[in-house]
Amino acid sequence: MVTIVALDLGGEVTASVSSTDVDADDPRLAMAKVAAMVQRLIRDGKVDERRLVGACLALPGPVDPATAAPDSAVWLPGWAGVPLGELLSERLQMPVPVVKDTLAAVIGENWVRAGESLDSTMVFVYVGTGTGLGLSVNGDPVRGFSGNSGEVGAMMTALGSNAPGEPPGMANDPAVLVERAHILGIQPEPLPTRSDFVALERRFAQLCSLAEGGDERADRLLSGAADRMAELVMMATELLDADMVVFGGPYWRLLEPWYAPAARRTVRRPSARGPHPVRVMSTAMGEDVGAIGAASVVHDSRYVPRAPSSAAR
């Protein structure tokens, strides 16, 4: 899925377009389609080109800071090392930075929600094809040395038991949960391939529907995923001394009935974090977290004053 939004300074989406017609095996063709979608929004008059101040691409990380290309791409292996930002910049005739979706999400949450998030230490849990964390302190995103903070593969590996043949650290990925449901006989129909994201999303939605409808095996499978996620949230809030946890991403609404209660139970446990409560909530950005976050990166870099880093100097 590719989603493009135009975002005004108040954090309101003024135009948007989405497409599932993306070639997961051909990133160059995919970027040509993305550029065409942007140009169509402008051509159709939904975006005033004179008021367009910039563009940004958010995608599952990590991202190589030197080339702005995916450094590795578990679910999009053919995209690793391809300079996506350069390809888009050439077609759109403007610089297009490339950032991790989790970094974009936490920047977007601060831009759109504002208020309470700017006075908080926040953990943003991105629930997508994979799992990642966005982090911010008093409204300032924690980028990390290379802009790739929030990688949780090692923590998920420690928390999740991987079945033979499963990639480590991905026990909560919807594709892996669908595969487990198939092995357990919950969804005995033939499995879609891992590159068929539309079919996988459909199967995952069916799995969640089965669990909500009373299928005990489906509920146990998703409850186990929720327990792992809750422990990950607890680790992150302990590490940052956070007081706010925000969930979002394309699969959040499907998983909220399991993830939200588990996270709230876990952050209420006695800990060394201190006496303050931790709020657990849904994103203020709705379902288009990645796209709104990417647009917010443009505003954040253009309008939020910050001291230059030593790398910039």
Tab-separated table of C-alpha atoms in Angstrom:
chain	number	residue	atom	x	y	z
A	1	MET	CA	0.000	0.000	0.000
A	2	VAL	CA	1.192	3.464	-0.913
A	3	THR	CA	-0.621	6.424	0.619
A	4	ILE	CA	0.085	10.040	-0.254
A	5	VAL	CA	-1.291	12.982	1.705
A	6	ALA	CA	-1.043	16.740	1.490
A	7	LEU	CA	-0.848	18.189	4.996
A	8	ASP	CA	-1.461	21.793	6.003
A	9	LEU	CA	0.361	23.507	8.846
A	10	GLY	CA	-2.420	22.660	11.283
A	11	GLY	CA	-1.949	18.951	10.706
A	12	GLU	CA	-5.118	18.580	8.613
A	13	VAL	CA	-5.084	16.353	5.533
A	14	THR	CA	-6.211	18.473	2.575
A	15	ALA	CA	-5.862	15.811	-0.122
A	16	SER	CA	-4.970	12.126	-0.251
A	17	VAL	CA	-4.720	9.170	-2.586
A	18	SER	CA	-3.880	5.502	-1.983
A	19	SER	CA	-3.031	2.548	-4.185
A	20	THR	CA	-2.278	-1.137	-3.765
A	21	ASP	CA	-0.948	-1.267	-7.331
A	22	VAL	CA	2.675	-1.301	-6.214
A	23	ASP	CA	5.229	-3.748	-7.568
A	24	ALA	CA	6.958	-5.134	-4.488
A	25	ASP	CA	9.699	-6.572	-6.701
A	26	ASP	CA	10.469	-3.413	-8.706
A	27	PRO	CA	11.198	-0.377	-6.503
A	28	ARG	CA	12.062	1.848	-9.491
A	29	LEU	CA	8.692	1.233	-11.094
A	30	ALA	CA	7.061	1.700	-7.681
A	31	MET	CA	8.691	5.120	-7.264
A	32	ALA	CA	7.578	6.112	-10.765
A	33	LYS	CA	4.000	5.304	-9.735
A	34	VAL	CA	4.393	7.246	-6.470
A	35	ALA	CA	5.616	10.303	-8.384
A	36	ALA	CA	2.729	9.961	-10.821
A	37	MET	CA	0.258	9.879	-7.901
A	38	VAL	CA	1.726	13.093	-6.482
A	39	GLN	CA	1.625	14.771	-9.880
A	40	ARG	CA	-1.973	13.667	-10.358
A	41	LEU	CA	-2.994	15.316	-7.075
A	42	ILE	CA	-1.415	18.537	-8.343
A	43	ARG	CA	-2.846	18.217	-11.853
A	44	ASP	CA	-6.368	17.567	-10.527
A	45	GLY	CA	-6.191	20.765	-8.519
A	46	LYS	CA	-6.285	19.050	-5.123
A	47	VAL	CA	-2.871	20.465	-4.240
A	48	ASP	CA	-1.784	24.015	-5.067
A	49	GLU	CA	1.731	23.548	-6.411
A	50	ARG	CA	2.644	27.129	-5.440
A	51	ARG	CA	2.047	26.267	-1.772
A	52	LEU	CA	3.856	22.936	-1.838
A	53	VAL	CA	6.945	23.337	0.362
A	54	GLY	CA	8.370	19.836	0.191
A	55	ALA	CA	7.904	16.078	0.179
A	56	CYS	CA	9.191	13.181	2.241
A	57	LEU	CA	9.062	9.401	1.876
A	58	ALA	CA	8.541	7.175	4.928
A	59	LEU	CA	9.082	3.448	4.683
A	60	PRO	CA	9.923	0.499	6.924
A	61	GLY	CA	13.505	0.927	8.096
A	62	PRO	CA	16.327	0.883	8.636
A	63	VAL	CA	17.422	3.551	6.167
A	64	ASP	CA	21.044	4.104	5.151
A	65	PRO	CA	21.823	7.706	6.208
A	66	ALA	CA	24.394	8.159	3.448
A	67	THR	CA	22.292	6.986	0.482
A	68	ALA	CA	18.724	7.430	1.828
A	69	ALA	CA	18.098	3.878	0.622
A	70	PRO	CA	16.611	0.985	2.584
A	71	ASP	CA	19.528	-0.642	4.358
A	72	SER	CA	17.705	-3.948	4.602
A	73	ALA	CA	14.125	-4.797	3.808
A	74	VAL	CA	12.758	-8.024	5.266
A	75	TRP	CA	9.420	-7.845	3.486
A	76	LEU	CA	10.756	-5.960	0.429
A	77	PRO	CA	14.121	-7.617	-0.199
A	78	GLY	CA	14.415	-6.192	-3.714
A	79	TRP	CA	14.377	-2.637	-2.345
A	80	ALA	CA	17.570	-2.845	-0.271
A	81	GLY	CA	20.201	-0.377	-1.451
A	82	VAL	CA	17.949	1.318	-4.029
A	83	PRO	CA	18.172	5.148	-3.723
A	84	LEU	CA	14.424	5.768	-3.479
A	85	GLY	CA	14.772	9.408	-2.468
A	86	GLU	CA	16.988	10.132	-5.460
A	87	LEU	CA	14.498	8.478	-7.803
A	88	LEU	CA	11.608	10.523	-6.417
A	89	SER	CA	13.629	13.737	-6.332
A	90	GLU	CA	14.395	13.428	-10.041
A	91	ARG	CA	10.748	12.919	-10.941
A	92	LEU	CA	9.277	15.547	-8.591
A	93	GLN	CA	12.042	18.116	-9.105
A	94	MET	CA	12.494	18.677	-5.363
A	95	PRO	CA	14.534	17.086	-2.573
A	96	VAL	CA	12.766	14.063	-1.075
A	97	PRO	CA	14.309	12.871	2.198
A	98	VAL	CA	13.692	9.242	3.180
A	99	VAL	CA	12.982	8.348	6.816
A	100	LYS	CA	11.919	5.341	8.825
A	101	ASP	CA	8.167	5.049	9.214
A	102	THR	CA	8.498	4.963	13.011
A	103	LEU	CA	10.445	8.230	13.084
A	104	ALA	CA	7.883	9.797	10.759
A	105	ALA	CA	5.053	8.525	12.965
A	106	VAL	CA	6.346	10.066	16.182
A	107	ILE	CA	7.075	13.385	14.427
A	108	GLY	CA	3.568	13.308	12.980
A	109	GLU	CA	1.976	12.540	16.331
A	110	ASN	CA	3.679	15.543	17.896
A	111	TRP	CA	2.675	17.763	14.977
A	112	VAL	CA	-0.957	16.641	14.800
A	113	ARG	CA	-1.728	15.997	18.472
A	114	ALA	CA	0.511	18.785	19.814
A	115	GLY	CA	-0.476	19.938	23.322
A	116	GLU	CA	-0.001	17.056	25.730
A	117	SER	CA	2.493	15.171	23.559
A	118	LEU	CA	4.858	18.152	23.518
A	119	ASP	CA	5.121	18.012	27.296
A	120	SER	CA	5.521	14.235	27.458
A	121	THR	CA	8.044	11.510	26.924
A	122	MET	CA	6.351	9.368	24.296
A	123	VAL	CA	6.735	5.855	22.953
A	124	PHE	CA	4.946	5.452	19.606
A	125	VAL	CA	4.284	1.794	18.772
A	126	TYR	CA	3.997	1.329	15.010
A	127	VAL	CA	1.906	-1.731	14.187
A	128	GLY	CA	2.406	-2.485	10.517
A	129	THR	CA	3.870	-5.248	8.373
A	130	GLY	CA	6.480	-5.287	11.124
A	131	THR	CA	6.756	-3.685	14.547
A	132	GLY	CA	8.804	-0.611	15.436
A	133	LEU	CA	9.005	2.169	17.999
A	134	GLY	CA	9.108	5.922	17.592
A	135	LEU	CA	10.479	7.872	20.540
A	136	SER	CA	10.256	11.513	21.558
A	137	VAL	CA	11.101	13.605	24.600
A	138	ASN	CA	9.203	16.879	25.119
A	139	GLY	CA	8.181	16.913	21.478
A	140	ASP	CA	11.710	16.311	20.166
A	141	PRO	CA	12.065	13.040	18.239
A	142	VAL	CA	14.831	10.677	19.263
A	143	ARG	CA	16.493	9.986	15.922
A	144	GLY	CA	19.547	8.039	16.981
A	145	PHE	CA	23.029	8.309	15.458
A	146	SER	CA	21.869	7.257	11.971
A	147	GLY	CA	18.186	8.167	12.210
A	148	ASN	CA	17.238	4.547	12.830
A	149	SER	CA	16.207	4.559	16.482
A	150	GLY	CA	13.326	2.286	17.393
A	151	GLU	CA	14.525	-0.996	15.901
A	152	VAL	CA	13.060	-3.743	18.111
A	153	GLY	CA	14.063	-6.959	16.354
A	154	ALA	CA	16.484	-8.017	19.080
A	155	MET	CA	13.930	-7.333	21.826
A	156	MET	CA	11.211	-9.199	19.945
A	157	THR	CA	13.601	-12.115	19.475
A	158	ALA	CA	14.142	-12.199	23.236
A	159	LEU	CA	10.402	-11.995	23.924
A	160	GLY	CA	9.029	-14.323	21.263
A	161	SER	CA	9.520	-18.007	20.722
A	162	ASN	CA	10.102	-18.597	17.032
A	163	ALA	CA	8.852	-21.751	15.406
A	164	PRO	CA	11.264	-23.637	13.093
A	165	GLY	CA	11.663	-21.775	9.835
A	166	GLU	CA	10.339	-18.461	11.198
A	167	PRO	CA	12.613	-15.428	10.967
A	168	PRO	CA	13.741	-14.261	14.422
A	169	GLY	CA	12.182	-11.157	15.914
A	170	MET	CA	9.089	-11.255	13.714
A	171	ALA	CA	6.679	-13.300	15.844
A	172	ASN	CA	4.194	-10.399	15.933
A	173	ASP	CA	4.241	-9.645	12.210
A	174	PRO	CA	0.788	-10.233	10.677
A	175	ALA	CA	2.244	-12.511	7.986
A	176	VAL	CA	3.847	-14.742	10.637
A	177	LEU	CA	0.641	-14.801	12.705
A	178	VAL	CA	-1.295	-15.831	9.595
A	179	GLU	CA	1.220	-18.619	8.978
A	180	ARG	CA	0.861	-19.801	12.577
A	181	ALA	CA	-2.926	-19.764	12.251
A	182	HIS	CA	-2.587	-21.933	9.154
A	183	ILE	CA	-0.293	-24.432	10.890
A	184	LEU	CA	-2.674	-24.643	13.865
A	185	GLY	CA	-5.576	-25.377	11.556
A	186	ILE	CA	-7.409	-22.148	12.426
A	187	GLN	CA	-7.228	-21.066	8.780
A	188	PRO	CA	-6.582	-24.273	6.823
A	189	GLU	CA	-6.904	-22.645	3.390
A	190	PRO	CA	-3.699	-22.424	1.303
A	191	LEU	CA	-1.397	-19.638	2.433
A	192	PRO	CA	-0.823	-16.585	0.242
A	193	THR	CA	2.797	-15.767	-0.518
A	194	ARG	CA	4.535	-13.253	1.732
A	195	SER	CA	4.766	-10.804	-1.144
A	196	ASP	CA	0.982	-10.838	-1.679
A	197	PHE	CA	0.308	-8.131	0.883
A	198	VAL	CA	-3.330	-7.605	-0.098
A	199	ALA	CA	-4.166	-11.289	0.393
A	200	LEU	CA	-2.207	-11.390	3.657
A	201	GLU	CA	-4.112	-8.396	5.003
A	202	ARG	CA	-7.400	-10.063	4.072
A	203	ARG	CA	-6.385	-13.285	5.855
A	204	PHE	CA	-5.209	-11.389	8.902
A	205	ALA	CA	-8.493	-9.475	9.113
A	206	GLN	CA	-10.323	-12.806	8.941
A	207	LEU	CA	-8.135	-14.153	11.772
A	208	CYS	CA	-9.006	-11.179	13.968
A	209	SER	CA	-12.679	-11.601	13.107
A	210	LEU	CA	-12.550	-15.279	14.120
A	211	ALA	CA	-10.995	-14.331	17.458
A	212	GLU	CA	-13.588	-11.641	18.117
A	213	GLY	CA	-16.311	-14.129	17.193
A	214	GLY	CA	-15.258	-16.565	19.906
A	215	ASP	CA	-12.694	-18.852	18.248
A	216	GLU	CA	-10.563	-19.759	21.277
A	217	ARG	CA	-7.503	-20.808	19.293
A	218	ALA	CA	-7.480	-17.574	17.313
A	219	ASP	CA	-7.950	-15.579	20.508
A	220	ARG	CA	-5.041	-17.387	22.216
A	221	LEU	CA	-2.801	-16.701	19.224
A	222	LEU	CA	-3.557	-12.964	19.260
A	223	SER	CA	-3.458	-12.783	23.057
A	224	GLY	CA	0.055	-14.241	22.969
A	225	ALA	CA	1.068	-11.568	20.470
A	226	ALA	CA	-0.493	-8.939	22.745
A	227	ASP	CA	1.489	-10.191	25.746
A	228	ARG	CA	4.745	-9.916	23.790
A	229	MET	CA	3.820	-6.433	22.645
A	230	ALA	CA	2.944	-5.376	26.180
A	231	GLU	CA	6.348	-6.525	27.448
A	232	LEU	CA	8.030	-4.571	24.640
A	233	VAL	CA	6.048	-1.486	25.660
A	234	MET	CA	7.066	-1.977	29.286
A	235	MET	CA	10.753	-2.195	28.316
A	236	ALA	CA	10.518	1.000	26.290
A	237	THR	CA	8.656	2.973	28.960
A	238	GLU	CA	11.148	1.823	31.591
A	239	LEU	CA	14.111	2.790	29.416
A	240	LEU	CA	12.799	6.270	28.583
A	241	ASP	CA	10.865	6.927	31.794
A	242	ALA	CA	7.949	7.585	29.458
A	243	ASP	CA	4.503	8.770	30.482
A	244	MET	CA	2.697	8.307	27.141
A	245	VAL	CA	2.324	5.290	24.857
A	246	VAL	CA	0.629	5.846	21.483
A	247	PHE	CA	-0.328	2.989	19.174
A	248	GLY	CA	-0.876	3.411	15.458
A	249	GLY	CA	-0.204	1.952	12.045
A	250	PRO	CA	-2.115	0.092	9.361
A	251	TYR	CA	-2.915	-2.949	11.538
A	252	TRP	CA	-3.614	-1.124	14.771
A	253	ARG	CA	-7.404	-1.081	14.547
A	254	LEU	CA	-7.483	-4.824	13.929
A	255	LEU	CA	-5.233	-5.574	16.910
A	256	GLU	CA	-6.450	-2.911	19.338
A	257	PRO	CA	-8.903	-5.252	21.181
A	258	TRP	CA	-5.937	-7.387	22.278
A	259	TYR	CA	-2.992	-5.000	22.357
A	260	ALA	CA	-4.548	-2.057	24.206
A	261	PRO	CA	-5.814	-3.941	27.306
A	262	ALA	CA	-2.570	-5.933	27.566
A	263	ALA	CA	-0.452	-2.768	27.376
A	264	ARG	CA	-2.590	-0.975	29.986
A	265	ARG	CA	-2.326	-3.922	32.381
A	266	THR	CA	1.424	-4.140	31.929
A	267	VAL	CA	2.268	-0.452	32.447
A	268	ARG	CA	0.288	-0.523	35.719
A	269	ARG	CA	2.671	-3.100	37.172
A	270	PRO	CA	4.984	-1.879	39.951
A	271	SER	CA	8.298	-0.813	38.477
A	272	ALA	CA	11.371	1.314	38.977
A	273	ARG	CA	9.995	3.871	36.534
A	274	GLY	CA	8.553	6.101	39.239
A	275	PRO	CA	5.167	7.110	40.545
A	276	HIS	CA	3.756	8.725	37.403
A	277	PRO	CA	1.028	6.924	35.449
A	278	VAL	CA	1.550	5.910	31.816
A	279	ARG	CA	-1.254	6.750	29.412
A	280	VAL	CA	-1.966	4.296	26.587
A	281	MET	CA	-3.901	5.704	23.636
A	282	SER	CA	-4.515	5.511	19.898
A	283	THR	CA	-2.835	7.846	17.448
A	284	ALA	CA	-4.389	11.197	16.609
A	285	MET	CA	-3.543	10.614	12.937
A	286	GLY	CA	-6.000	7.842	12.107
A	287	GLU	CA	-4.984	5.063	9.723
A	288	ASP	CA	-2.629	7.074	7.480
A	289	VAL	CA	0.064	7.320	10.136
A	290	GLY	CA	3.018	6.764	7.829
A	291	ALA	CA	1.918	9.261	5.179
A	292	ILE	CA	0.851	11.974	7.628
A	293	GLY	CA	4.076	11.404	9.535
A	294	ALA	CA	6.134	11.803	6.357
A	295	ALA	CA	4.411	15.090	5.532
A	296	SER	CA	4.968	16.222	9.120
A	297	VAL	CA	8.699	15.602	8.697
A	298	VAL	CA	8.682	18.335	6.038
A	299	HIS	CA	7.004	20.799	8.401
A	300	ASP	CA	9.183	19.745	11.330
A	301	SER	CA	12.449	20.207	9.449
A	302	ARG	CA	11.329	23.500	7.914
A	303	TYR	CA	9.599	25.259	10.806
A	304	VAL	CA	10.934	23.840	14.094
A	305	PRO	CA	14.155	25.596	15.155
A	306	ARG	CA	16.928	23.305	16.366
A	307	ALA	CA	20.605	23.714	17.034
A	308	PRO	CA	22.756	22.218	14.259
A	309	SER	CA	24.275	18.854	14.969
A	310	SER	CA	28.017	18.306	14.866
A	311	ALA	CA	27.471	16.237	11.699
A	312	ALA	CA	25.731	19.181	10.039
A	313	ARG	CA	28.579	21.507	10.978
